[in-house]
XYZ file of C-alpha atoms in Angstrom:
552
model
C 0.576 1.338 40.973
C -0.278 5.197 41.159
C 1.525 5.629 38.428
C -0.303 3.032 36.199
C -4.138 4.239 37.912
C -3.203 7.944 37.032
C -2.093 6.866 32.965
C -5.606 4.656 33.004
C -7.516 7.278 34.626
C -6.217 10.077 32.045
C -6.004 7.343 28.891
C -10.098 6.848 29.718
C -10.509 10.545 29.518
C -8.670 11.260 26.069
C -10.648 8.210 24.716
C -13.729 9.160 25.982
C -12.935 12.676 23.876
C -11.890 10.739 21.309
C -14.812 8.483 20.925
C -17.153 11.886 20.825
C -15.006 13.241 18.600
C -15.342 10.362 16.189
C -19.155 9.792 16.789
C -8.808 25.863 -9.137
C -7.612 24.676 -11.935
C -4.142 23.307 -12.179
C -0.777 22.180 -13.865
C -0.313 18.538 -14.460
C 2.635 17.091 -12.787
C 4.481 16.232 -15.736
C 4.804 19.775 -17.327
C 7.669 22.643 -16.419
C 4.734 25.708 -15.453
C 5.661 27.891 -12.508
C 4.823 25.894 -8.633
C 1.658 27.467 -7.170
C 1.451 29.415 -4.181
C -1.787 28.174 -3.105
C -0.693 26.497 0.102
C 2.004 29.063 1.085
C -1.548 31.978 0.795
C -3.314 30.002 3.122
C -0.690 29.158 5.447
C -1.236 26.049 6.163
C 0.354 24.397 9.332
C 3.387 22.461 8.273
C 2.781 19.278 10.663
C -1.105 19.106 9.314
C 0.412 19.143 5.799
C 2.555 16.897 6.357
C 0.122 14.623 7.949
C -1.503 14.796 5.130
C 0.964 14.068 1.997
C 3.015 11.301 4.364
C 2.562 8.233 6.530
C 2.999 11.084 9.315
C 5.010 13.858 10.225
C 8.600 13.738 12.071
C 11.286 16.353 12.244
C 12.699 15.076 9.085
C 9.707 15.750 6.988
C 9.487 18.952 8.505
C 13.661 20.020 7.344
C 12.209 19.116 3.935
C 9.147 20.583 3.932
C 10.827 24.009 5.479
C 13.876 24.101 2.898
C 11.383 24.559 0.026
C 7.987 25.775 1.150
C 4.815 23.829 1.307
C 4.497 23.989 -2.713
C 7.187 23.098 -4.031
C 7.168 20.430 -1.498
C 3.852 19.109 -2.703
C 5.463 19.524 -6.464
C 8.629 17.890 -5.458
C 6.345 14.630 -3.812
C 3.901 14.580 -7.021
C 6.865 14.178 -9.444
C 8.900 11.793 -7.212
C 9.870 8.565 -8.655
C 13.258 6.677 -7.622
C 13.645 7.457 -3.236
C 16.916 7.038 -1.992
C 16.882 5.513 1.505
C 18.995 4.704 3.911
C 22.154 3.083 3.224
C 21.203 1.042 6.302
C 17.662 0.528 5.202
C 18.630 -0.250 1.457
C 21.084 -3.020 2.998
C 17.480 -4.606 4.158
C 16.320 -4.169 0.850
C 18.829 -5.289 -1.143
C 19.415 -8.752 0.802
C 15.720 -9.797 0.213
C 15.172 -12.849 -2.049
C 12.474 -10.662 -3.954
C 14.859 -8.418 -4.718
C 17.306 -10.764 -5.845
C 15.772 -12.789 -7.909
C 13.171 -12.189 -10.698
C 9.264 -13.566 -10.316
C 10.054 -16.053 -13.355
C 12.912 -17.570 -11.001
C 10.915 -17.963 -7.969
C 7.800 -18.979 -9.275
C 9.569 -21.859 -11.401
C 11.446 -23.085 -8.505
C 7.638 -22.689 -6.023
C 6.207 -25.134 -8.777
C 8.561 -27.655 -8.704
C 8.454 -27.697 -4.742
C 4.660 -27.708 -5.208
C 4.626 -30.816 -7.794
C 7.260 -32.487 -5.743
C 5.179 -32.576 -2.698
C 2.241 -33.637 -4.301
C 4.008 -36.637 -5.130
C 4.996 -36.884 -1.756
C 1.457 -36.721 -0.379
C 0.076 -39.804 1.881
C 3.699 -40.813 2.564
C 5.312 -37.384 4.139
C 3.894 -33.869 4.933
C 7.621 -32.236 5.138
C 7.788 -30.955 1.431
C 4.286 -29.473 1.745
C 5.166 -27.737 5.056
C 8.391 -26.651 3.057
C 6.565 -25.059 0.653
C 3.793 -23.446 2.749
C 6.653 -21.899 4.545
C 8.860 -20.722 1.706
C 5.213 -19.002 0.251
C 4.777 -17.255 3.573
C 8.392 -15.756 3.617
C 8.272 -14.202 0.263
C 5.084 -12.623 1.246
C 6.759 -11.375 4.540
C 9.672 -10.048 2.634
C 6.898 -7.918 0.386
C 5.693 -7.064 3.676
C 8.839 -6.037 5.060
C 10.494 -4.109 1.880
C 6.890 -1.917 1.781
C 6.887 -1.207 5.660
C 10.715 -0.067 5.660
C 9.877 2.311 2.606
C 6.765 3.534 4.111
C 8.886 4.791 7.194
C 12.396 5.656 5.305
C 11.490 6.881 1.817
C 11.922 10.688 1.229
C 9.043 10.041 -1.627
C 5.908 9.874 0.850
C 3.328 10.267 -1.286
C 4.832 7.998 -3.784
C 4.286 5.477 -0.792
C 0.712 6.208 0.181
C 0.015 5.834 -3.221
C 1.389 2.474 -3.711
C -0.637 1.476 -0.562
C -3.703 3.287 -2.148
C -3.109 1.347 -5.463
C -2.369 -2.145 -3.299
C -5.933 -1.423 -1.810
C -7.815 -0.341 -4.834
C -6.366 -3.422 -6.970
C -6.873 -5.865 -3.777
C -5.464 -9.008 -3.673
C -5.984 -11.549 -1.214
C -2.533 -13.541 0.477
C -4.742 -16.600 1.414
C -5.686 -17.555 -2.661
C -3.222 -20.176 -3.449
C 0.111 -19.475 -4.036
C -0.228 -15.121 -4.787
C 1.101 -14.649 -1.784
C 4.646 -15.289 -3.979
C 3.902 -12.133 -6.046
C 2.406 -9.785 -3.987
C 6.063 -8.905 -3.975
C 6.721 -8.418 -7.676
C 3.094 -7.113 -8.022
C 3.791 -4.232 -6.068
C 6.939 -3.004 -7.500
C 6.758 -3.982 -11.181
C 3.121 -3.060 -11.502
C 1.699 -0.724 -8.692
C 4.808 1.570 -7.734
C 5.857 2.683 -11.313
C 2.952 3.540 -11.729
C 1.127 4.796 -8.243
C 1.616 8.838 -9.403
C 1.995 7.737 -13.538
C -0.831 7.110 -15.998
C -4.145 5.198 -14.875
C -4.673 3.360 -18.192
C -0.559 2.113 -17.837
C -1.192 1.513 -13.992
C -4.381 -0.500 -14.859
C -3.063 -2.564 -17.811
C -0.058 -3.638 -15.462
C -2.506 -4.832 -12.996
C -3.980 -7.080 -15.869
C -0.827 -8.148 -17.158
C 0.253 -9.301 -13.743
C 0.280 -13.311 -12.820
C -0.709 -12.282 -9.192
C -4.221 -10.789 -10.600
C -4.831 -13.180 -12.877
C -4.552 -16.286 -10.743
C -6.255 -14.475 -7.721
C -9.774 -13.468 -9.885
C -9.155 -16.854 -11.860
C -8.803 -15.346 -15.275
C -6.661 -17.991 -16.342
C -9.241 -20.419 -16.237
C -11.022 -18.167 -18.710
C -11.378 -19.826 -22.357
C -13.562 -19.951 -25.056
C -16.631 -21.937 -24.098
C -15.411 -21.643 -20.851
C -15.878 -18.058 -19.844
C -14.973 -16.967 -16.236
C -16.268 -13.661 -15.377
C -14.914 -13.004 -12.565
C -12.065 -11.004 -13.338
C -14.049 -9.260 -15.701
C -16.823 -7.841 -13.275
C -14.075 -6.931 -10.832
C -12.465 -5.061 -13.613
C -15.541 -3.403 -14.148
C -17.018 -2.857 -11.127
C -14.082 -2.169 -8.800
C -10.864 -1.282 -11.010
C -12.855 0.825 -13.325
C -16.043 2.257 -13.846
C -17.479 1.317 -10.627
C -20.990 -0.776 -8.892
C -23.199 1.923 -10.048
C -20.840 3.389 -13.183
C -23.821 2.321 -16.005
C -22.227 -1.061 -17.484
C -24.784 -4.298 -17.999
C -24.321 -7.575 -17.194
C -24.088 -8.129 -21.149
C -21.173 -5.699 -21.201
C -19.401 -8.165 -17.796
C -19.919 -11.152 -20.586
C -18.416 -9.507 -23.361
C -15.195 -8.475 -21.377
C -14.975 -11.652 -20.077
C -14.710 -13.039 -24.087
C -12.024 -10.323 -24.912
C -10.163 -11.619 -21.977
C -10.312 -14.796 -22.688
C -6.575 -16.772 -23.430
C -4.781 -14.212 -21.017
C -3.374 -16.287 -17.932
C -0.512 -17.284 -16.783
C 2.784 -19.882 -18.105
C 5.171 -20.869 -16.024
C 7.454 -22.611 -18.290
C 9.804 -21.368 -20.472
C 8.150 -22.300 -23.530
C 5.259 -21.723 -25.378
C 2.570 -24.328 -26.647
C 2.695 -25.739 -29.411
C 0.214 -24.501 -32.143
C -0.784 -23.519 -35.875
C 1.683 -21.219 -37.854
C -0.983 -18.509 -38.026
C -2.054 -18.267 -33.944
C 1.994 -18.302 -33.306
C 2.036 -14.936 -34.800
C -0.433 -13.627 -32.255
C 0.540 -15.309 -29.491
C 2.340 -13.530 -26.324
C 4.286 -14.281 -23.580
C 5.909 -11.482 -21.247
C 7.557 -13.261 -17.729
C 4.891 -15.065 -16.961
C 2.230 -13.542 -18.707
C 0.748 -15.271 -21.179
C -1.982 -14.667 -24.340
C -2.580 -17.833 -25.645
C -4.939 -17.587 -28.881
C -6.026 -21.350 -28.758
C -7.972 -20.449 -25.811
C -9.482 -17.080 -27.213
C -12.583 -16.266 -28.203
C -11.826 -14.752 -31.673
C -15.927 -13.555 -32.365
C -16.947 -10.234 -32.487
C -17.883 -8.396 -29.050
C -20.151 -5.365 -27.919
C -18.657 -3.592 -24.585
C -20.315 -0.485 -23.697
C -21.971 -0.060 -27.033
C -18.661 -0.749 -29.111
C -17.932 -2.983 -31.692
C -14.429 -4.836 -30.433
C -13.813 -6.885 -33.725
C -12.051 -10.330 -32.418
C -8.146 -10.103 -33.588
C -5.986 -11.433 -30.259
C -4.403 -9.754 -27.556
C -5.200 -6.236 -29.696
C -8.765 -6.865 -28.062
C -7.317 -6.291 -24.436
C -5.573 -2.831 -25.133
C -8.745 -1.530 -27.023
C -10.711 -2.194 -24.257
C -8.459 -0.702 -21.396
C -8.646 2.351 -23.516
C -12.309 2.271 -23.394
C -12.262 1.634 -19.880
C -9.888 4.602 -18.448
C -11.311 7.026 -20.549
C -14.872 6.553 -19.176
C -16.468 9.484 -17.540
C -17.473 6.989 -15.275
C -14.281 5.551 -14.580
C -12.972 9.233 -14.248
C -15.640 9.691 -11.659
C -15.286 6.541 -9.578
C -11.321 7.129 -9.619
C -11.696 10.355 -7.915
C -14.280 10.100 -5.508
C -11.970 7.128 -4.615
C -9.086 9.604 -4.127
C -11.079 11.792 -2.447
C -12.450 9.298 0.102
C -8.621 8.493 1.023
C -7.115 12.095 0.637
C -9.723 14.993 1.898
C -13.018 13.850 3.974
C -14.793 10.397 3.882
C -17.845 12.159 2.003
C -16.251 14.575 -0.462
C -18.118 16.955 -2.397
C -19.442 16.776 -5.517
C -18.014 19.768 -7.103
C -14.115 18.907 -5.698
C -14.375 15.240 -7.338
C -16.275 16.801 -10.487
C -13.064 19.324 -10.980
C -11.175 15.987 -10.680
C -12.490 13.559 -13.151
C -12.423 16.434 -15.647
C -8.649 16.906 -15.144
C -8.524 13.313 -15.292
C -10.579 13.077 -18.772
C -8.175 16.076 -19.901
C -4.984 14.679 -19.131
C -6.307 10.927 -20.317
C -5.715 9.706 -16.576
C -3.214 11.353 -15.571
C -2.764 10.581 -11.675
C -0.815 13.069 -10.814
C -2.401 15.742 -12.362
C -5.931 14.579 -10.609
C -4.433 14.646 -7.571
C -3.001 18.224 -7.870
C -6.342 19.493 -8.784
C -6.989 18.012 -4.852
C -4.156 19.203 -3.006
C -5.127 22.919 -3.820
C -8.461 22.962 -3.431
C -9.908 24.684 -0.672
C -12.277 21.860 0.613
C -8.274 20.193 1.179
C -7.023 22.702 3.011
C -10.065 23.133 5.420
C -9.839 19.141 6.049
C -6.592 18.988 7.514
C -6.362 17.726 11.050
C -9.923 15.861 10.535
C -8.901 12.956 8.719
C -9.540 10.011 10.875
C -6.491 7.810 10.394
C -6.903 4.166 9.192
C -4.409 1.544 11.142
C -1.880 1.806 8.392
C -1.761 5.785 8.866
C -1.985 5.277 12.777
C 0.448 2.906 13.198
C 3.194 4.387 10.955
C 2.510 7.740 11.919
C 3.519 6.747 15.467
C 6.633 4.926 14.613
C 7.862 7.848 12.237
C 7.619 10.147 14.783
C 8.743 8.211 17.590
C 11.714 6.436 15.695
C 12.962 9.384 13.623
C 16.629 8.808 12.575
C 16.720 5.522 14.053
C 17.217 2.123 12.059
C 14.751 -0.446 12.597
C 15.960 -4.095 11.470
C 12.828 -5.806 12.462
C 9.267 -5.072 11.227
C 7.684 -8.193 13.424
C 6.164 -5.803 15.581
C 4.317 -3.319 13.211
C 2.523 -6.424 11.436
C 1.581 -7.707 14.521
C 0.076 -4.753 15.505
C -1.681 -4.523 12.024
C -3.254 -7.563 12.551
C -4.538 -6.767 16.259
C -5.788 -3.425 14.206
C -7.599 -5.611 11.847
C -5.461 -4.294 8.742
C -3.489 -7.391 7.533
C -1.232 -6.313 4.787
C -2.924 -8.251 1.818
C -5.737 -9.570 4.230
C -8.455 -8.521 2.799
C -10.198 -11.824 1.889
C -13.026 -9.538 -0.454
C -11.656 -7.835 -3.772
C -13.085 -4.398 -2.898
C -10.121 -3.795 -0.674
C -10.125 -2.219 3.352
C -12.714 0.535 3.753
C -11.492 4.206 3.743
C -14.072 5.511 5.931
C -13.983 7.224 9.862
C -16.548 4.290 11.145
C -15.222 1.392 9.833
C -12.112 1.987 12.496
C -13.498 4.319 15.312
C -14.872 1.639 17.396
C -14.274 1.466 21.316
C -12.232 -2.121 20.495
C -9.671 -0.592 17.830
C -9.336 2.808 20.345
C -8.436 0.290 23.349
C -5.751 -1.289 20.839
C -4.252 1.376 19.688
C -4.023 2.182 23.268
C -2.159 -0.811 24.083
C 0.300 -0.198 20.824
C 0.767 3.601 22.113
C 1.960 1.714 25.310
C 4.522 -0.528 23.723
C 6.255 2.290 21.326
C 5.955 4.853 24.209
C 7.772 2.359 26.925
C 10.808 1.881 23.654
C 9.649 -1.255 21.944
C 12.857 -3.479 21.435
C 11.273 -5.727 19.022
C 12.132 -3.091 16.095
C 15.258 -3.266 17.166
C 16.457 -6.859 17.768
C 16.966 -9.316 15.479
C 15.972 -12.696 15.793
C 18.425 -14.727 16.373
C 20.146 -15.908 19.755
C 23.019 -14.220 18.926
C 21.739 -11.110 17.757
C 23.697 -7.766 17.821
C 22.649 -4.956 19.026
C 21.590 -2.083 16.379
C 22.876 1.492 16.013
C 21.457 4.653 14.650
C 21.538 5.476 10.829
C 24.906 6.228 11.305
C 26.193 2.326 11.626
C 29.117 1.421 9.976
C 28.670 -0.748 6.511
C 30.084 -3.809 8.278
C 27.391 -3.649 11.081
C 24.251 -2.983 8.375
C 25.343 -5.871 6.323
C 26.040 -8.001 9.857
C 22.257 -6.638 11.016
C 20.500 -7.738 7.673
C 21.976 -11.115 7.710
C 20.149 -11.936 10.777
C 16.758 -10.171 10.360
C 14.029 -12.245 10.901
C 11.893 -14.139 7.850
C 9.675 -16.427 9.831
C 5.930 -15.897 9.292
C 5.279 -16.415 12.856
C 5.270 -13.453 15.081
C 9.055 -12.269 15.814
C 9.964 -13.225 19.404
C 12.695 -10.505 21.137
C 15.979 -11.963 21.107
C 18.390 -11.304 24.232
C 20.239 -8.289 24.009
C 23.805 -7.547 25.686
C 22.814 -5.872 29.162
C 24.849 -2.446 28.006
C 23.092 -1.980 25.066
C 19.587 -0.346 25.207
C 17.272 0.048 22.112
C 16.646 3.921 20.887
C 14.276 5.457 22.818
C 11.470 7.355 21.345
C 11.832 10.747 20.562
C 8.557 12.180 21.571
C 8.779 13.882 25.385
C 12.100 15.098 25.365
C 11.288 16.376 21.365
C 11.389 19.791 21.311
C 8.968 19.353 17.704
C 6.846 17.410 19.767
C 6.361 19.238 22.623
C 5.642 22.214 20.743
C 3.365 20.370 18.337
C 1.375 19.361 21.623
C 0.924 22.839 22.555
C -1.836 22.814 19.944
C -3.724 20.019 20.891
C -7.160 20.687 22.712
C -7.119 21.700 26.408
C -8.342 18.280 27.624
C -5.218 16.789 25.540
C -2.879 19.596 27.344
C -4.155 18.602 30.794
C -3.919 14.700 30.311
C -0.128 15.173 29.051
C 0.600 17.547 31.908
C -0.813 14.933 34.728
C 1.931 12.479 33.777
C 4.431 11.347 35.817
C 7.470 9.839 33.718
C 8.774 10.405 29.998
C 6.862 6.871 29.054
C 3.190 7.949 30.306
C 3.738 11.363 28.294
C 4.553 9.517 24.879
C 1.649 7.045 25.738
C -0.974 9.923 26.394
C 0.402 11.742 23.200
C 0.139 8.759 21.155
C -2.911 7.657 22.252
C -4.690 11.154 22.604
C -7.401 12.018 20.024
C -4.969 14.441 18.023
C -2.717 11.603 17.183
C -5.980 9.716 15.401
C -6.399 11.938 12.718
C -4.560 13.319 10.027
């Protein structure tokens, strides 16, 4: 009981510090020019760095970091593409449905279960229960494949900016059956693309079923426009609320956008020889010209003569080359990367290497990385749930193989961060208040707790006859075994019984030497609240939970 009222006592104190704590031009990533040495000149502290360009620094980062030097690290995560992971981890990976089987396959066989349930209505719920379910595990598998990369992948920034680009093109799991592709619409159109092109990332996002059914473009016809899409393309993909676009300009897109939607059959409608020349189909993409508005348009003061599907890749052009769009792009950036209000001259020197390069992302963001105002922000950051809550498992869990993400998306959702949840199209807010309440500290408190104590759920699989899990180092036979088992369910994952020798890894955090002599920089109220604990579990609760550990 002492134990506990001393961990309260000192918890209270590093919250109450928290809670007042809270209250040159560059080479594009692409080319072959000589790294920089900007970072290495101002000697930047490797775990702040690293805090920075990954979901949060661990001894591993650090080996990679320190083999290379902080610039050619940054160079190395800017250009990074394909990650290998874990043999163990790709195992996961590999066994998931959504990674088995193509969107076209899944969504054909969804819409038969869908139709045959409807049939079924008024006499039996089972098929629609069926097919609820089978929706919600696809979307958990997305889920799971982006958490596992998040923690494993060598390519952290790749990662952050697939999150990022999941954020900035929001789309909701709750709008009918999306939830199905938020799997596909992450890795064919978002991760390709997250450090690529903006004008390729951005036509993706059109192109993709998942967006199109969620902002109801393919309802949009001719003398049936649906603007919906269109504004959101606008106002949040693009140019942004205040980026100088009328509500005659909304109208317009919304005619060149009309006939693109979505086809789940194999075939395409029937129609007249000449609109079968123009018509397109791509997966499950469709442009259907019978439902096209084929007159002349005016967006943003240019003449978009009416020819088909041509239409939409004019207009994406126009979009991503916008000053406007330029701007809006990297304040956004910005906002996530350096300070919550960034300056005006550090996002100015980023849309103009954006307009330079044509949107190159990449290149933007290395115009960021070695600016002073990035350097002087380290360590101030305030970390959003996602960055809180896989910072602490990275470092606590280093080297370890978890089989069983159940946990970390509960603890999302007690954060308030739903993967996918955001019901609004604008996406979870990037700013220090929106997550620096009193509630979310006393939460994060209690997930500090339950990683600091060795949280078993990561490592259990759900099953009653679940076998215990082994380090990276397991044996082909026992990843393949572990993977078999791992838990689908929507519902939150419930601990199987383990065999009473076998203990989950521990986390790596008191007995760390990293850790401890990371610590040794925290503030002297942090120092004292560590050095008042009693066990190995109250130290790697206080260091989790202490204000350090909330920003980035």
């Amino acid at each position: 009981m002492n134990i506990q009222l001393n961990l309260q006592h000192a918890i209270s104190a590093s919250l109450l510090v928290l809670l007042a704590a809270c209250s040159t031009q560059s080479q594009q990533a692409g080319d072959n020019s000589t790294v920089g040495k900007t970072l290495t000149q101002a000697a930047v502290a490797p775990e702040q760095l690293l805090n920075r360009l990954t979901w949060g620094n661990n001894p591993s980062s650090l080996q990679a970091l320190q083999t290379v030097g902080p610039d050619r690290y940054l160079d190395q995560q800017l250009r990074a593409r394909n990650a290998v992971l874990p043999p163990a981890i790709q195992t996961q990976i590999d066994a998931m449905t959504i990674s088995r089987q193509p969107l076209t396959d899944i969504m054909r066989d969804l819409e038969a279960r869908r139709v045959a349930s409807e049939q079924q209505k008024g006499t039996d719920d089972t098929l629609r229960k069926e097919y609820q379910q089978e929706l919600t595990r696809l979307a958990r598998e997305a889920s799971n494949r982006a958490l596992l990369r998040d923690i494993y992948s060598p390519n952290q920034l790749q990662e952050q900016m697939s999150w990022f680009w999941m954020n900035h093109f929001n789309i909701h799991n709750g709008k009918a059956n999306v939830r199905a592709m938020l799997g596909d619409f992450e890795e064919q159109a978002i991760r390709p693309n997250a450090l690529g092109n903006f004008r390729d990332l951005l036509r993706a996002t059109v192109m993709h079923p998942a967006m199109l059914r969620y902002l109801d473009n393919e309802h949009n016809a001719a003398n049936r426009i649906n603007e919906n899409y269109a504004r959101e393309l606008m106002e949040l993909h693009t140019m942004g609320v205040n980026g100088g676009y009328t509500q005659k300009d909304v109208q317009e897109l919304a005619r060149v956008l009309t006939g693109v939607g979505i086809n789940l059959s194999k075939d395409a409608p029937r129609m007249k020889p000449e609109l079968e020349k123009i018509y397109f189909k791509q997966g499950l993409f469709e442009f259907n010209p019978q439902r096209h508005d084929f007159g002349e348009k005016q967006v943003l003061g240019k003449t978009i003569k009416g020819r088909g599907m041509a239409e939409l890749d004019e207009v994406l052009v126009l979009l991503s080359r916008q000053p406007a769009t330029a701007n809006f792009v990297s304040q956004k950036l910005a906002s996530f990367f350096v300070s919550d209000m960034p300056s005006k001259e550090l996002t100015d020197k980023m849309a103009q290497r954006f307009l330079q390069t044509d949107g190159d992302i990449a290149a933007t963001l290395r115009v960021m990385f070695n600016s002073q105002e990035f350097i002087a922000s380290l360590g101030k950051k305030f970390k959003d749930p996602m960055h809180y809550m896989l910072a602490s498992v990275r470092l606590a869990y280093d080297g370890n193989t978890i089989v069983n993400t159940g946990p970390m998306l509960n603890w999302l959702n007690m954060m308030g961060q739903q993967l996918n949840g955001r019901q609004t199209p604008d996406g979870y807010a990037l700013n220090e208040s929106s997550w620096a309440s009193s509630g979310q500290m006393t939460v994060r408190f209690d997930i500090a707790k339950s990683i600091a104590g060795g949280n078993p759920g990561l490592f259990r699989i759900d099953t009653p006859a679940a076998q215990p899990v082994q380090s990276m180092q397991t044996t082909p036979a026992m990843q393949v075994q572990g993977m078999q088992a791992a838990p689908l369910a929507p519902q939150p994952v419930k601990a199987a019984a383990q065999a009473p020798q076998e203990k989950p890894p521990q986390p790596a955090l008191a007995a760390s030497p990293y850790v401890k002599s990371w610590s040794t920089k925290f503030s002297p109220a942090t120092q004292t609240a560590l050095n008042q604990t009693r066990t190995p579990q109250e130290w790697n609760a206080m260091f989790l939970a202490s204000p350090e550990m909330m920003r980035r």
